[in-house]
Amino acid sequence: MSEQRICKRCLAREMPDSAYFENMYEYIANIDPEIKTPEALYEERLALCKACDNLLNGMCRTCGCFVEMRAAIASNSCPAVHPKWSSII
């Protein structure tokens, strides 16, 4: 039997225990459309997070947020220490 390794630079939706995060995805799905990030921008933000060395198991090591939740609100930004989203806003 081989031990399954979890990618430390994965988003929560890519982890094997994604059922644990269902309430987060339900929250994201029900965000008021007026404040929700457009889907294309949301995916761009997540791509930047996936390329960042501070992503660990779906969480930002700089601020401690679940990046999928932070990215879902249009007015949110990447922590000031790592302003990677500013180039795509």
PDB file of C-alpha atoms in Angstrom:
ATOM      1  CA  MET A   1       0.000   0.000   0.000  1.00  0.00           C
ATOM      2  CA  SER A   2       1.312   3.375  -0.910  1.00  0.00           C
ATOM      3  CA  GLU A   3       0.624   6.379   1.227  1.00  0.00           C
ATOM      4  CA  GLN A   4      -1.307   9.115  -0.581  1.00  0.00           C
ATOM      5  CA  ARG A   5       0.508  12.410  -0.593  1.00  0.00           C
ATOM      6  CA  ILE A   6      -1.366  15.696  -0.538  1.00  0.00           C
ATOM      7  CA  CYS A   7      -0.057  18.523  -2.637  1.00  0.00           C
ATOM      8  CA  LYS A   8       0.747  21.374  -0.287  1.00  0.00           C
ATOM      9  CA  ARG A   9       0.148  23.871  -3.088  1.00  0.00           C
ATOM     10  CA  CYS A  10      -3.380  22.703  -3.876  1.00  0.00           C
ATOM     11  CA  LEU A  11      -6.622  24.542  -3.423  1.00  0.00           C
ATOM     12  CA  ALA A  12      -9.144  23.127  -0.969  1.00  0.00           C
ATOM     13  CA  ARG A  13     -11.338  21.958  -3.867  1.00  0.00           C
ATOM     14  CA  GLU A  14      -8.493  19.755  -5.079  1.00  0.00           C
ATOM     15  CA  MET A  15      -7.885  17.966  -1.778  1.00  0.00           C
ATOM     16  CA  PRO A  16      -9.163  14.421  -1.281  1.00  0.00           C
ATOM     17  CA  ASP A  17     -11.314  15.374   1.725  1.00  0.00           C
ATOM     18  CA  SER A  18     -13.214  18.079  -0.151  1.00  0.00           C
ATOM     19  CA  ALA A  19     -16.448  17.110   1.638  1.00  0.00           C
ATOM     20  CA  TYR A  20     -14.959  18.823   4.689  1.00  0.00           C
ATOM     21  CA  PHE A  21     -15.061  22.083   2.770  1.00  0.00           C
ATOM     22  CA  GLU A  22     -18.630  21.799   1.451  1.00  0.00           C
ATOM     23  CA  ASN A  23     -19.897  24.616   3.674  1.00  0.00           C
ATOM     24  CA  MET A  24     -17.205  26.912   2.264  1.00  0.00           C
ATOM     25  CA  TYR A  25     -18.344  26.155  -1.276  1.00  0.00           C
ATOM     26  CA  GLU A  26     -21.970  26.650  -0.282  1.00  0.00           C
ATOM     27  CA  TYR A  27     -21.036  30.051   1.171  1.00  0.00           C
ATOM     28  CA  ILE A  28     -19.207  31.012  -2.042  1.00  0.00           C
ATOM     29  CA  ALA A  29     -22.127  29.868  -4.201  1.00  0.00           C
ATOM     30  CA  ASN A  30     -24.538  32.038  -2.193  1.00  0.00           C
ATOM     31  CA  ILE A  31     -22.561  35.276  -2.136  1.00  0.00           C
ATOM     32  CA  ASP A  32     -24.652  38.226  -3.294  1.00  0.00           C
ATOM     33  CA  PRO A  33     -23.900  38.724  -7.013  1.00  0.00           C
ATOM     34  CA  GLU A  34     -23.323  42.437  -6.392  1.00  0.00           C
ATOM     35  CA  ILE A  35     -20.212  41.715  -4.307  1.00  0.00           C
ATOM     36  CA  LYS A  36     -19.101  38.413  -5.845  1.00  0.00           C
ATOM     37  CA  THR A  37     -15.996  38.285  -8.014  1.00  0.00           C
ATOM     38  CA  PRO A  38     -16.742  37.514 -11.675  1.00  0.00           C
ATOM     39  CA  GLU A  39     -15.844  33.888 -12.470  1.00  0.00           C
ATOM     40  CA  ALA A  40     -12.977  34.685 -14.860  1.00  0.00           C
ATOM     41  CA  LEU A  41     -11.332  37.019 -12.332  1.00  0.00           C
ATOM     42  CA  TYR A  42     -11.929  34.487  -9.537  1.00  0.00           C
ATOM     43  CA  GLU A  43     -10.046  31.840 -11.517  1.00  0.00           C
ATOM     44  CA  GLU A  44      -7.216  34.298 -12.285  1.00  0.00           C
ATOM     45  CA  ARG A  45      -6.872  35.064  -8.582  1.00  0.00           C
ATOM     46  CA  LEU A  46      -6.787  31.372  -7.706  1.00  0.00           C
ATOM     47  CA  ALA A  47      -4.148  30.741 -10.371  1.00  0.00           C
ATOM     48  CA  LEU A  48      -1.953  33.404  -8.768  1.00  0.00           C
ATOM     49  CA  CYS A  49      -2.493  31.824  -5.354  1.00  0.00           C
ATOM     50  CA  LYS A  50      -1.569  28.381  -6.683  1.00  0.00           C
ATOM     51  CA  ALA A  51       1.714  29.788  -7.984  1.00  0.00           C
ATOM     52  CA  CYS A  52       2.487  31.483  -4.655  1.00  0.00           C
ATOM     53  CA  ASP A  53       4.898  29.894  -2.188  1.00  0.00           C
ATOM     54  CA  ASN A  54       2.616  31.010   0.656  1.00  0.00           C
ATOM     55  CA  LEU A  55      -0.224  28.656  -0.328  1.00  0.00           C
ATOM     56  CA  LEU A  56      -0.351  25.663   1.985  1.00  0.00           C
ATOM     57  CA  ASN A  57      -3.257  23.220   1.958  1.00  0.00           C
ATOM     58  CA  GLY A  58      -5.687  25.811   0.599  1.00  0.00           C
ATOM     59  CA  MET A  59      -4.674  28.474   3.114  1.00  0.00           C
ATOM     60  CA  CYS A  60      -2.546  31.569   2.778  1.00  0.00           C
ATOM     61  CA  ARG A  61       0.403  31.424   5.167  1.00  0.00           C
ATOM     62  CA  THR A  62       0.624  35.218   5.113  1.00  0.00           C
ATOM     63  CA  CYS A  63      -2.854  35.990   6.449  1.00  0.00           C
ATOM     64  CA  GLY A  64      -4.367  32.587   7.301  1.00  0.00           C
ATOM     65  CA  CYS A  65      -7.367  32.847   4.979  1.00  0.00           C
ATOM     66  CA  PHE A  66      -8.784  30.131   2.767  1.00  0.00           C
ATOM     67  CA  VAL A  67      -7.816  31.662  -0.567  1.00  0.00           C
ATOM     68  CA  GLU A  68     -10.949  30.404  -2.318  1.00  0.00           C
ATOM     69  CA  MET A  69     -13.109  32.403   0.104  1.00  0.00           C
ATOM     70  CA  ARG A  70     -10.993  35.565  -0.046  1.00  0.00           C
ATOM     71  CA  ALA A  71     -10.876  35.476  -3.842  1.00  0.00           C
ATOM     72  CA  ALA A  72     -14.672  35.147  -4.095  1.00  0.00           C
ATOM     73  CA  ILE A  73     -15.385  38.695  -2.855  1.00  0.00           C
ATOM     74  CA  ALA A  74     -14.600  41.310  -5.504  1.00  0.00           C
ATOM     75  CA  SER A  75     -13.438  43.984  -3.042  1.00  0.00           C
ATOM     76  CA  ASN A  76     -11.002  41.655  -1.250  1.00  0.00           C
ATOM     77  CA  SER A  77      -7.338  41.822  -2.044  1.00  0.00           C
ATOM     78  CA  CYS A  78      -4.259  39.746  -1.547  1.00  0.00           C
ATOM     79  CA  PRO A  79      -2.466  40.703   1.705  1.00  0.00           C
ATOM     80  CA  ALA A  80      -0.423  43.890   1.326  1.00  0.00           C
ATOM     81  CA  VAL A  81       2.801  41.965   1.811  1.00  0.00           C
ATOM     82  CA  HIS A  82       2.052  39.988  -1.350  1.00  0.00           C
ATOM     83  CA  PRO A  83      -0.129  42.243  -3.562  1.00  0.00           C
ATOM     84  CA  LYS A  84      -0.289  39.781  -6.433  1.00  0.00           C
ATOM     85  CA  TRP A  85      -3.935  40.449  -7.290  1.00  0.00           C
ATOM     86  CA  SER A  86      -3.421  44.148  -7.940  1.00  0.00           C
ATOM     87  CA  SER A  87      -2.167  43.444 -11.454  1.00  0.00           C
ATOM     88  CA  ILE A  88      -5.468  41.815 -12.467  1.00  0.00           C
ATOM     89  CA  ILE A  89      -8.077  43.937 -10.673  1.00  0.00           C
TER      90      ILE A  89
END
